[in-house]
């Protein structure tokens, strides 16, 4: 699903955020991306969505060469990736329903019935079907993050990327959010989660990639005994 060959990223000003990173993630895997603040986690996610361009190397997503993609192909590429942010980025003046519907509307889905069916299916998956008429500010932090997840999965992308999705949540809610990711993995979605919440990560025996100053310094699956899944 995702392959990085010798990927490097140098930002203007000369800072090298990623250095010759090689990795492969298969379809249906759930993988954690860890590392200190500034290690290059967000940069790696931005290269995958083509918010940033690689300085060297190659990224393949689902058989497509992201590094060589033309500007015209980028929107279609992004529609196949669901992205979840730490700060959920919901529109405060739109209802939960409208926030989740946004990717479909941008996509040109104007058939009201189809849109309604897809939005409700996404809200159902995150357990918020009864809040579709609410505004984000009336929801708790955990609920807002779940709306953000519903929005990311509404058009059923095969790849989900999350950047510190539980950074603003307490441990119990964080666990719920990770369980949700697990439920998407169980239906075949590939999930890559950047997180430095090591305590939470150790309770899932999933593959862990660790970045340090732009180098991928480890890539391993922990022992099953460690986890409490
Ligand atoms: P992480 O997500 O692991 O905290 P980042 O990918 O955000 O790390 O950052 C990696 C390094 O690249 C940091 O040193 C950061 O300062 C630098 N960096 C990130 N974005 C930019 C940018 N737009 N311009 C210049 N340097 C950047």
PDB file of N, CA, C and O in Angstrom, residues 18-56:
ATOM      1  N   UNK A  18      14.028  14.601   6.913  1.00  0.00           N
ATOM      2  CA  UNK A  18      14.047  13.143   6.738  1.00  0.00           C
ATOM      3  C   UNK A  18      15.278  12.766   5.921  1.00  0.00           C
ATOM      4  O   UNK A  18      15.628  13.447   4.958  1.00  0.00           O
ATOM      5  N   UNK A  19      15.897  11.656   6.332  1.00  0.00           N
ATOM      6  CA  UNK A  19      17.152  11.255   5.692  1.00  0.00           C
ATOM      7  C   UNK A  19      17.079   9.813   5.196  1.00  0.00           C
ATOM      8  O   UNK A  19      17.012   8.887   5.994  1.00  0.00           O
ATOM      9  N   UNK A  20      17.026   9.623   3.919  1.00  0.00           N
ATOM     10  CA  UNK A  20      17.070   8.300   3.275  1.00  0.00           C
ATOM     11  C   UNK A  20      16.209   7.256   3.989  1.00  0.00           C
ATOM     12  O   UNK A  20      16.689   6.233   4.447  1.00  0.00           O
ATOM     13  N   UNK A  21      14.916   7.556   4.099  1.00  0.00           N
ATOM     14  CA  UNK A  21      14.003   6.641   4.796  1.00  0.00           C
ATOM     15  C   UNK A  21      13.474   5.577   3.831  1.00  0.00           C
ATOM     16  O   UNK A  21      12.986   5.895   2.745  1.00  0.00           O
ATOM     17  N   UNK A  22      13.597   4.326   4.252  1.00  0.00           N
ATOM     18  CA  UNK A  22      13.059   3.196   3.484  1.00  0.00           C
ATOM     19  C   UNK A  22      12.043   2.470   4.343  1.00  0.00           C
ATOM     20  O   UNK A  22      12.344   2.134   5.497  1.00  0.00           O
ATOM     21  N   UNK A  23      10.862   2.238   3.793  1.00  0.00           N
ATOM     22  CA  UNK A  23       9.916   1.399   4.527  1.00  0.00           C
ATOM     23  C   UNK A  23       8.790   0.948   3.617  1.00  0.00           C
ATOM     24  O   UNK A  23       8.556   1.541   2.554  1.00  0.00           O
ATOM     25  N   UNK A  24       8.142  -0.100   4.051  1.00  0.00           N
ATOM     26  CA  UNK A  24       7.011  -0.616   3.290  1.00  0.00           C
ATOM     27  C   UNK A  24       5.890  -0.987   4.250  1.00  0.00           C
ATOM     28  O   UNK A  24       6.131  -1.615   5.287  1.00  0.00           O
ATOM     29  N   UNK A  25       4.690  -0.568   3.925  1.00  0.00           N
ATOM     30  CA  UNK A  25       3.534  -0.911   4.754  1.00  0.00           C
ATOM     31  C   UNK A  25       2.508  -1.608   3.866  1.00  0.00           C
ATOM     32  O   UNK A  25       2.134  -1.079   2.811  1.00  0.00           O
ATOM     33  N   UNK A  26       2.100  -2.793   4.285  1.00  0.00           N
ATOM     34  CA  UNK A  26       1.172  -3.568   3.464  1.00  0.00           C
ATOM     35  C   UNK A  26      -0.265  -3.135   3.699  1.00  0.00           C
ATOM     36  O   UNK A  26      -0.599  -2.587   4.752  1.00  0.00           O
ATOM     37  N   UNK A  27      -1.089  -3.470   2.735  1.00  0.00           N
ATOM     38  CA  UNK A  27      -2.512  -3.163   2.880  1.00  0.00           C
ATOM     39  C   UNK A  27      -3.069  -3.851   4.121  1.00  0.00           C
ATOM     40  O   UNK A  27      -2.747  -5.024   4.381  1.00  0.00           O
ATOM     41  N   UNK A  28      -3.847  -3.121   4.908  1.00  0.00           N
ATOM     42  CA  UNK A  28      -4.480  -3.709   6.088  1.00  0.00           C
ATOM     43  C   UNK A  28      -3.617  -3.712   7.335  1.00  0.00           C
ATOM     44  O   UNK A  28      -4.043  -4.199   8.376  1.00  0.00           O
ATOM     45  N   UNK A  29      -2.420  -3.140   7.250  1.00  0.00           N
ATOM     46  CA  UNK A  29      -1.575  -3.051   8.448  1.00  0.00           C
ATOM     47  C   UNK A  29      -1.986  -1.828   9.266  1.00  0.00           C
ATOM     48  O   UNK A  29      -2.440  -0.824   8.710  1.00  0.00           O
ATOM     49  N   UNK A  30      -1.775  -1.905  10.586  1.00  0.00           N
ATOM     50  CA  UNK A  30      -1.897  -0.708  11.421  1.00  0.00           C
ATOM     51  C   UNK A  30      -0.527  -0.479  12.044  1.00  0.00           C
ATOM     52  O   UNK A  30       0.011  -1.361  12.724  1.00  0.00           O
ATOM     53  N   UNK A  31       0.062   0.671  11.762  1.00  0.00           N
ATOM     54  CA  UNK A  31       1.454   0.920  12.125  1.00  0.00           C
ATOM     55  C   UNK A  31       1.547   2.221  12.910  1.00  0.00           C
ATOM     56  O   UNK A  31       0.885   3.208  12.571  1.00  0.00           O
ATOM     57  N   UNK A  32       2.379   2.227  13.954  1.00  0.00           N
ATOM     58  CA  UNK A  32       2.607   3.456  14.718  1.00  0.00           C
ATOM     59  C   UNK A  32       3.919   4.086  14.301  1.00  0.00           C
ATOM     60  O   UNK A  32       4.917   3.383  14.112  1.00  0.00           O
ATOM     61  N   UNK A  33       3.890   5.390  14.205  1.00  0.00           N
ATOM     62  CA  UNK A  33       5.086   6.150  13.865  1.00  0.00           C
ATOM     63  C   UNK A  33       5.433   6.985  15.102  1.00  0.00           C
ATOM     64  O   UNK A  33       4.649   7.836  15.516  1.00  0.00           O
ATOM     65  N   UNK A  34       6.589   6.696  15.699  1.00  0.00           N
ATOM     66  CA  UNK A  34       6.951   7.377  16.942  1.00  0.00           C
ATOM     67  C   UNK A  34       8.240   8.179  16.755  1.00  0.00           C
ATOM     68  O   UNK A  34       8.873   8.124  15.695  1.00  0.00           O
ATOM     69  N   UNK A  35       8.622   8.869  17.805  1.00  0.00           N
ATOM     70  CA  UNK A  35       9.845   9.666  17.755  1.00  0.00           C
ATOM     71  C   UNK A  35       9.630  10.992  18.452  1.00  0.00           C
ATOM     72  O   UNK A  35       8.488  11.448  18.603  1.00  0.00           O
ATOM     73  N   UNK A  36      10.734  11.607  18.866  1.00  0.00           N
ATOM     74  CA  UNK A  36      10.676  12.867  19.606  1.00  0.00           C
ATOM     75  C   UNK A  36      10.045  13.977  18.762  1.00  0.00           C
ATOM     76  O   UNK A  36       9.930  13.846  17.540  1.00  0.00           O
ATOM     77  N   UNK A  37       9.670  15.051  19.418  1.00  0.00           N
ATOM     78  CA  UNK A  37       9.142  16.206  18.694  1.00  0.00           C
ATOM     79  C   UNK A  37      10.247  16.731  17.765  1.00  0.00           C
ATOM     80  O   UNK A  37      11.385  16.891  18.186  1.00  0.00           O
ATOM     81  N   UNK A  38       9.885  16.924  16.511  1.00  0.00           N
ATOM     82  CA  UNK A  38      10.877  17.380  15.532  1.00  0.00           C
ATOM     83  C   UNK A  38      11.613  16.247  14.833  1.00  0.00           C
ATOM     84  O   UNK A  38      12.512  16.483  14.023  1.00  0.00           O
ATOM     85  N   UNK A  39      11.221  14.999  15.114  1.00  0.00           N
ATOM     86  CA  UNK A  39      11.913  13.835  14.524  1.00  0.00           C
ATOM     87  C   UNK A  39      11.617  13.666  13.034  1.00  0.00           C
ATOM     88  O   UNK A  39      12.370  13.016  12.314  1.00  0.00           O
ATOM     89  N   UNK A  40      10.464  14.238  12.588  1.00  0.00           N
ATOM     90  CA  UNK A  40      10.122  14.130  11.166  1.00  0.00           C
ATOM     91  C   UNK A  40       8.811  13.415  10.889  1.00  0.00           C
ATOM     92  O   UNK A  40       8.467  13.146   9.745  1.00  0.00           O
ATOM     93  N   UNK A  41       8.030  13.146  11.952  1.00  0.00           N
ATOM     94  CA  UNK A  41       6.786  12.376  11.788  1.00  0.00           C
ATOM     95  C   UNK A  41       5.786  13.110  10.887  1.00  0.00           C
ATOM     96  O   UNK A  41       5.265  12.535   9.927  1.00  0.00           O
ATOM     97  N   UNK A  42       5.515  14.380  11.220  1.00  0.00           N
ATOM     98  CA  UNK A  42       4.539  15.136  10.408  1.00  0.00           C
ATOM     99  C   UNK A  42       5.039  15.298   8.985  1.00  0.00           C
ATOM    100  O   UNK A  42       4.248  15.250   8.033  1.00  0.00           O
ATOM    101  N   UNK A  43       6.331  15.506   8.851  1.00  0.00           N
ATOM    102  CA  UNK A  43       6.900  15.661   7.506  1.00  0.00           C
ATOM    103  C   UNK A  43       6.619  14.412   6.681  1.00  0.00           C
ATOM    104  O   UNK A  43       6.190  14.508   5.525  1.00  0.00           O
ATOM    105  N   UNK A  44       6.814  13.258   7.295  1.00  0.00           N
ATOM    106  CA  UNK A  44       6.573  12.013   6.559  1.00  0.00           C
ATOM    107  C   UNK A  44       5.116  11.926   6.094  1.00  0.00           C
ATOM    108  O   UNK A  44       4.834  11.588   4.937  1.00  0.00           O
ATOM    109  N   UNK A  45       4.195  12.295   6.975  1.00  0.00           N
ATOM    110  CA  UNK A  45       2.771  12.253   6.596  1.00  0.00           C
ATOM    111  C   UNK A  45       2.477  13.266   5.491  1.00  0.00           C
ATOM    112  O   UNK A  45       1.724  12.991   4.559  1.00  0.00           O
ATOM    113  N   UNK A  46       3.093  14.439   5.580  1.00  0.00           N
ATOM    114  CA  UNK A  46       2.855  15.478   4.558  1.00  0.00           C
ATOM    115  C   UNK A  46       3.407  15.061   3.202  1.00  0.00           C
ATOM    116  O   UNK A  46       2.867  15.445   2.159  1.00  0.00           O
ATOM    117  N   UNK A  47       4.479  14.297   3.201  1.00  0.00           N
ATOM    118  CA  UNK A  47       5.027  13.826   1.920  1.00  0.00           C
ATOM    119  C   UNK A  47       4.078  12.805   1.288  1.00  0.00           C
ATOM    120  O   UNK A  47       3.904  12.775   0.067  1.00  0.00           O
ATOM    121  N   UNK A  48       3.444  12.003   2.138  1.00  0.00           N
ATOM    122  CA  UNK A  48       2.530  10.976   1.613  1.00  0.00           C
ATOM    123  C   UNK A  48       1.306  11.622   0.963  1.00  0.00           C
ATOM    124  O   UNK A  48       0.839  11.189  -0.084  1.00  0.00           O
ATOM    125  N   UNK A  49       0.813  12.709   1.582  1.00  0.00           N
ATOM    126  CA  UNK A  49      -0.373  13.373   1.014  1.00  0.00           C
ATOM    127  C   UNK A  49       0.000  14.416  -0.045  1.00  0.00           C
ATOM    128  O   UNK A  49      -0.868  15.078  -0.593  1.00  0.00           O
ATOM    129  N   UNK A  50       1.276  14.589  -0.265  1.00  0.00           N
ATOM    130  CA  UNK A  50       1.828  15.566  -1.224  1.00  0.00           C
ATOM    131  C   UNK A  50       1.525  17.006  -0.805  1.00  0.00           C
ATOM    132  O   UNK A  50       1.386  17.892  -1.654  1.00  0.00           O
ATOM    133  N   UNK A  51       1.401  17.216   0.528  1.00  0.00           N
ATOM    134  CA  UNK A  51       1.366  18.596   1.006  1.00  0.00           C
ATOM    135  C   UNK A  51       2.771  19.171   0.887  1.00  0.00           C
ATOM    136  O   UNK A  51       2.964  20.374   0.783  1.00  0.00           O
ATOM    137  N   UNK A  52       3.754  18.279   0.974  1.00  0.00           N
ATOM    138  CA  UNK A  52       5.153  18.631   0.738  1.00  0.00           C
ATOM    139  C   UNK A  52       5.700  17.667  -0.301  1.00  0.00           C
ATOM    140  O   UNK A  52       5.182  16.559  -0.466  1.00  0.00           O
ATOM    141  N   UNK A  53       6.755  18.124  -0.984  1.00  0.00           N
ATOM    142  CA  UNK A  53       7.377  17.280  -2.012  1.00  0.00           C
ATOM    143  C   UNK A  53       8.687  16.705  -1.504  1.00  0.00           C
ATOM    144  O   UNK A  53       9.419  17.397  -0.784  1.00  0.00           O
ATOM    145  N   UNK A  54       8.982  15.473  -1.870  1.00  0.00           N
ATOM    146  CA  UNK A  54      10.260  14.878  -1.443  1.00  0.00           C
ATOM    147  C   UNK A  54      11.415  15.663  -2.077  1.00  0.00           C
ATOM    148  O   UNK A  54      11.274  16.224  -3.159  1.00  0.00           O
ATOM    149  N   UNK A  55      12.559  15.675  -1.382  1.00  0.00           N
ATOM    150  CA  UNK A  55      13.769  16.269  -1.977  1.00  0.00           C
ATOM    151  C   UNK A  55      14.549  15.189  -2.715  1.00  0.00           C
ATOM    152  O   UNK A  55      15.310  15.474  -3.633  1.00  0.00           O
ATOM    153  N   UNK A  56      14.368  13.934  -2.266  1.00  0.00           N
ATOM    154  CA  UNK A  56      15.031  12.827  -2.936  1.00  0.00           C
ATOM    155  C   UNK A  56      14.278  11.548  -2.641  1.00  0.00           C
ATOM    156  O   UNK A  56      13.535  11.479  -1.660  1.00  0.00           O
TER     157      UNK A  56
END
